[in-house]
PDB file of C-alpha atoms in Angstrom:
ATOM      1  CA  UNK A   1    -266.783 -93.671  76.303  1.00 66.00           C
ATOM      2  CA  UNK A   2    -265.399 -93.946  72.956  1.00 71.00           C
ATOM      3  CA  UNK A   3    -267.007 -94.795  69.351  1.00 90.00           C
ATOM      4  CA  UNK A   4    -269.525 -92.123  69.403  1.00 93.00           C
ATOM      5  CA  UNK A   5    -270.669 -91.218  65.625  1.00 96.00           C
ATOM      6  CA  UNK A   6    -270.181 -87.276  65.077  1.00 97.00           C
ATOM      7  CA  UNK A   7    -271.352 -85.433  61.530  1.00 97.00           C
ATOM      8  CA  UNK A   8    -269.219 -82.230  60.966  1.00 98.00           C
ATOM      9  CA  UNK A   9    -270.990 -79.712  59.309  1.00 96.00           C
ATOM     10  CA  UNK A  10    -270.609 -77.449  56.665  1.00 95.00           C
ATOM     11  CA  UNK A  11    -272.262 -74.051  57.030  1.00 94.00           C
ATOM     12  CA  UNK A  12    -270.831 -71.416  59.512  1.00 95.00           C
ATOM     13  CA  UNK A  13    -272.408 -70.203  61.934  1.00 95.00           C
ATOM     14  CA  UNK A  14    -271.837 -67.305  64.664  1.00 94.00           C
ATOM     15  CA  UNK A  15    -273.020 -66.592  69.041  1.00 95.00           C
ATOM     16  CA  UNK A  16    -274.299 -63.791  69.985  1.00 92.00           C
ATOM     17  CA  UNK A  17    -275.499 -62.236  72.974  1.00 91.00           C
ATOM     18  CA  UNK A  18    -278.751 -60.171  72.370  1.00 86.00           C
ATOM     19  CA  UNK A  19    -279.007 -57.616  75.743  1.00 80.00           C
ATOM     20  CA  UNK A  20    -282.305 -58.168  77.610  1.00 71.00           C
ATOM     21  CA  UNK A  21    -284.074 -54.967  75.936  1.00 67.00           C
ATOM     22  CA  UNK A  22    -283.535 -55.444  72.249  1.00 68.00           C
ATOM     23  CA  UNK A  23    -285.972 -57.686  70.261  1.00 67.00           C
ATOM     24  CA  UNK A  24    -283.926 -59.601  67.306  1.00 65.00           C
ATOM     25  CA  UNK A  25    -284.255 -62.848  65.336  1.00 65.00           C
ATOM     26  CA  UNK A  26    -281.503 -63.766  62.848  1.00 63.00           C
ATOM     27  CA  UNK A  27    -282.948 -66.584  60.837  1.00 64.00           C
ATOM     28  CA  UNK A  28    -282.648 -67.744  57.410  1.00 63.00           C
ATOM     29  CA  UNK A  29    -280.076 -70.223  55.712  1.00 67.00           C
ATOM     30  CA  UNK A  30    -279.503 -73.669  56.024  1.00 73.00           C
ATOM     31  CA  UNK A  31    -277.705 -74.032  59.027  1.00 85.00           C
ATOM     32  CA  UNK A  32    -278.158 -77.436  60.825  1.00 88.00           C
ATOM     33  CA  UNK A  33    -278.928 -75.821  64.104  1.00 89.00           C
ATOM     34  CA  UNK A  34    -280.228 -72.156  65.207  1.00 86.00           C
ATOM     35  CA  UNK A  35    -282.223 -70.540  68.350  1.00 84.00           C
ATOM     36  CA  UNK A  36    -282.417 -69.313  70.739  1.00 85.00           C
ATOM     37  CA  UNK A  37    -281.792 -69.483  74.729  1.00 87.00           C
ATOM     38  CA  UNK A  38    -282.661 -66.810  77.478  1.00 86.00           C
ATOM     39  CA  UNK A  39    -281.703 -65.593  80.956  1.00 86.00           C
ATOM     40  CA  UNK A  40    -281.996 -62.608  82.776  1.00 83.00           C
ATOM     41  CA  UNK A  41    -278.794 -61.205  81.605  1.00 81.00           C
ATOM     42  CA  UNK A  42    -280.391 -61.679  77.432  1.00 83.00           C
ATOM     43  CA  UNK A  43    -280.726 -63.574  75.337  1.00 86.00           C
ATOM     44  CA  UNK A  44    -277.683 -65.797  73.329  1.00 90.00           C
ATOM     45  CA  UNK A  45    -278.170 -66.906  70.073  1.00 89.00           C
ATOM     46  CA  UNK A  46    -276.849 -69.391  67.245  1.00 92.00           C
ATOM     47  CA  UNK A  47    -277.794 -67.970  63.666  1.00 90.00           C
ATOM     48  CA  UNK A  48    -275.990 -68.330  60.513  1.00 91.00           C
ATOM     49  CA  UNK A  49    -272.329 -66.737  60.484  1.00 93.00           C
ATOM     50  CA  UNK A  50    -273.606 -65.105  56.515  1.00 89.00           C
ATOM     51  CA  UNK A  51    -276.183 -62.619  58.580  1.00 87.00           C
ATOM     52  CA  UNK A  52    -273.622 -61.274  61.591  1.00 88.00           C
ATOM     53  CA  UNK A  53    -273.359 -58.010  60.042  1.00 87.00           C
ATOM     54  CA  UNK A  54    -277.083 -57.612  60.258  1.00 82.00           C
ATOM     55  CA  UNK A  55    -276.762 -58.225  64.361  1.00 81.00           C
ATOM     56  CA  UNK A  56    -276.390 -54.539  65.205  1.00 81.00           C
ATOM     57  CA  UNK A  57    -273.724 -53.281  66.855  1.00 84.00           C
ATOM     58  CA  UNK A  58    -276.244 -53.491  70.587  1.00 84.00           C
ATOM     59  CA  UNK A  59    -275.060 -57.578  69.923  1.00 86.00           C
ATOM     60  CA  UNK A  60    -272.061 -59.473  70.961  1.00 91.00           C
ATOM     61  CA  UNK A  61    -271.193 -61.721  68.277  1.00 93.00           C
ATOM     62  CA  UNK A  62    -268.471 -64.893  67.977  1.00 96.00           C
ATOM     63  CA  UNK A  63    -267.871 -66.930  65.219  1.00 95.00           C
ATOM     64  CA  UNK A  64    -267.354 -67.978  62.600  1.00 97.00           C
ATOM     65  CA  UNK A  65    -268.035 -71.677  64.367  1.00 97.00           C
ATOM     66  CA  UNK A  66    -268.590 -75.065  62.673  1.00 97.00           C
ATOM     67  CA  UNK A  67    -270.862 -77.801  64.158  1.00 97.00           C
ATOM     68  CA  UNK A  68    -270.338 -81.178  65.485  1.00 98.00           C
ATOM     69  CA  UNK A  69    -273.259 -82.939  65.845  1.00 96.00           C
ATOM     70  CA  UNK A  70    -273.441 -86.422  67.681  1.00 94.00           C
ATOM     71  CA  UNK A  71    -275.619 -88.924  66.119  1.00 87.00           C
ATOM     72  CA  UNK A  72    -278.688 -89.452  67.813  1.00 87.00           C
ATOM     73  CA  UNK A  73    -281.164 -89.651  69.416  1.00 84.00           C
ATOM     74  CA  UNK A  74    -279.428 -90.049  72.515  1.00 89.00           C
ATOM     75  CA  UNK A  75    -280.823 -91.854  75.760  1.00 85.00           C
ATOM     76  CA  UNK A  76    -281.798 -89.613  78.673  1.00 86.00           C
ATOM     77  CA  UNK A  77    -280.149 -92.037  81.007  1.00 83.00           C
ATOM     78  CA  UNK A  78    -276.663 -91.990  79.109  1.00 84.00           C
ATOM     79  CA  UNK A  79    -273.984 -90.565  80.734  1.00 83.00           C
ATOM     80  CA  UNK A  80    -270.352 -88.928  79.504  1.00 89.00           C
ATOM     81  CA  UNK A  81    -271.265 -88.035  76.424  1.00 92.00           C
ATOM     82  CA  UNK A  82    -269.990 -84.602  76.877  1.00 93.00           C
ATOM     83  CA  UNK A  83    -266.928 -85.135  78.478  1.00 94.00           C
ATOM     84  CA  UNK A  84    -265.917 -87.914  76.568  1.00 95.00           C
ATOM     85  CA  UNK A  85    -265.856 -85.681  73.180  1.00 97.00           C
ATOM     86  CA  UNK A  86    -264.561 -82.636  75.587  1.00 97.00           C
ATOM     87  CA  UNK A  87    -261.683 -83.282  77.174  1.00 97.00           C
ATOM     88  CA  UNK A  88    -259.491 -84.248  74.189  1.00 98.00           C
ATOM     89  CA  UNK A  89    -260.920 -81.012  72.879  1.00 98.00           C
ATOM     90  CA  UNK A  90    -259.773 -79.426  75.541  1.00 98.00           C
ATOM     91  CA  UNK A  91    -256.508 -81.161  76.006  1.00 98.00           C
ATOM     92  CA  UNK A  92    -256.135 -80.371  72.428  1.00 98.00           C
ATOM     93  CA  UNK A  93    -256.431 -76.149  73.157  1.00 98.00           C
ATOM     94  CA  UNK A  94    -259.804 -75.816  71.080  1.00 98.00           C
ATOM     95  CA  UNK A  95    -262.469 -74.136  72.249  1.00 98.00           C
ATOM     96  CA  UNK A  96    -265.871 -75.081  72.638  1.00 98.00           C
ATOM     97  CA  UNK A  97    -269.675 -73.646  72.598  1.00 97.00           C
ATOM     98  CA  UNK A  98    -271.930 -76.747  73.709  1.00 96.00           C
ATOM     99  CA  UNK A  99    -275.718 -76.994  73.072  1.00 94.00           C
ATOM    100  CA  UNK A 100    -277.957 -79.946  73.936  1.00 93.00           C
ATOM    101  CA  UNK A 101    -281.470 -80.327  71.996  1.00 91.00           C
ATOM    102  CA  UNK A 102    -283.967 -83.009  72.949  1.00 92.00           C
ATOM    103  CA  UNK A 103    -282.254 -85.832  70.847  1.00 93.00           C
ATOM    104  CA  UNK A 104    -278.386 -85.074  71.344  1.00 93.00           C
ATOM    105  CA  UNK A 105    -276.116 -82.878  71.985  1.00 92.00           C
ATOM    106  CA  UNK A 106    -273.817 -80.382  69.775  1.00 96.00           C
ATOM    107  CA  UNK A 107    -270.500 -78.750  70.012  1.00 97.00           C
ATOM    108  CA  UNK A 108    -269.513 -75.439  67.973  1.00 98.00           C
ATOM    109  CA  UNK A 109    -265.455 -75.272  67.609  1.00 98.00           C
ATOM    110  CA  UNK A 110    -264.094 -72.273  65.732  1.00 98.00           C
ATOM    111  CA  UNK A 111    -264.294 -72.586  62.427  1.00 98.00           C
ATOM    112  CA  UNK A 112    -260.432 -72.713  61.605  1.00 98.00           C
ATOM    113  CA  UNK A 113    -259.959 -75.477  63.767  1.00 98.00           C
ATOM    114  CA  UNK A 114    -262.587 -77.498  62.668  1.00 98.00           C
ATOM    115  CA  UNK A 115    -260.927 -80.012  60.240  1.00 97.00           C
ATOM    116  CA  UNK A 116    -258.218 -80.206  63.741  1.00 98.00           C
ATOM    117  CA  UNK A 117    -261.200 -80.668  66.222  1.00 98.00           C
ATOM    118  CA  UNK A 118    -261.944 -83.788  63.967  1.00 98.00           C
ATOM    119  CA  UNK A 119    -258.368 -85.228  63.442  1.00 98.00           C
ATOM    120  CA  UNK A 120    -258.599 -85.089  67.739  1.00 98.00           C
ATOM    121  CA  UNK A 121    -261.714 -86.904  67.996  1.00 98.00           C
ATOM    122  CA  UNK A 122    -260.829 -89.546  65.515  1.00 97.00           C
ATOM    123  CA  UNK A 123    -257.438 -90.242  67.574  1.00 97.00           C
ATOM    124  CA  UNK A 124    -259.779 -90.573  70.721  1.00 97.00           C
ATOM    125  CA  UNK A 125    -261.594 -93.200  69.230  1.00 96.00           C
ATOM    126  CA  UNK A 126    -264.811 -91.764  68.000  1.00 96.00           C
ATOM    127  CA  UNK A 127    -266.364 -91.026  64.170  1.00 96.00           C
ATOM    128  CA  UNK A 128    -266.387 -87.838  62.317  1.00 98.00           C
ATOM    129  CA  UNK A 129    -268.092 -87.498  59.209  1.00 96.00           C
ATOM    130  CA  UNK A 130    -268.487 -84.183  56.959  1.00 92.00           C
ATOM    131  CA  UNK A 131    -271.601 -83.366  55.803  1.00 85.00           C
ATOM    132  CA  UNK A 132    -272.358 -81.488  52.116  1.00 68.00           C
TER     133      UNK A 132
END
């Protein structure tokens, strides 16, 4: 599947991994996407990368990341999405954190390789636009 429509954005943004005991919510900026998701091992969340310091050292923390978001909404029924913007990532050596929300699905790529993440997905046939 090629000529999906992808908006880079702008504002950094970090991972981290809350342990199951500690009660912490890192919200605030204008970050395109944040939450929240939770399992019995904690809880891992995507905040802006401007607050990390105020994690606490109890939280694991990664970033800073950039966001690629796919224009949606996106069908239920569609298939490949994912791997289609994946595997020349991949190919490519760049890491990946993926997140799916109701309407489509998002991929955070270190934030130095960002502007590289989008030169790959152009050459695979897909659309990358910055955002402000």
């Amino acid at each position: 599947m090629t000529g999906l429509k992808l908006r880079l954005h702008a504002e950094p943004l970090a991972v981290g991994m809350v342990p199951a005991h500690a009660n912490l919510a890192l919200t605030g900026g204008t970050t395109p996407i944040h939450g929240s998701l939770t399992t019995g091992a904690g809880r891992t969340i995507v905040f802006p990368h401007s607050l990390a310091a105020e994690a606490g050292p109890d939280v694991r923390v990664e970033g800073p990341f950039r966001a690629l978001e796919v224009a949606g909404p996106l069908e239920f029924a569609l298939t490949g999405i994912l791997a289609a913007l994946l595997v020349p990532l991949a190919e490519a050596g760049i890491s990946v954190f993926t997140l799916s929300t109701f309407d489509t699905d998002w991929i955070l790529v270190p934030a130095d390789a960002a502007e590289r993440a989008a030169d790959v997905l152009t050459a695979a046939g897909h659309v990358v636009e910055a955002t402000l």
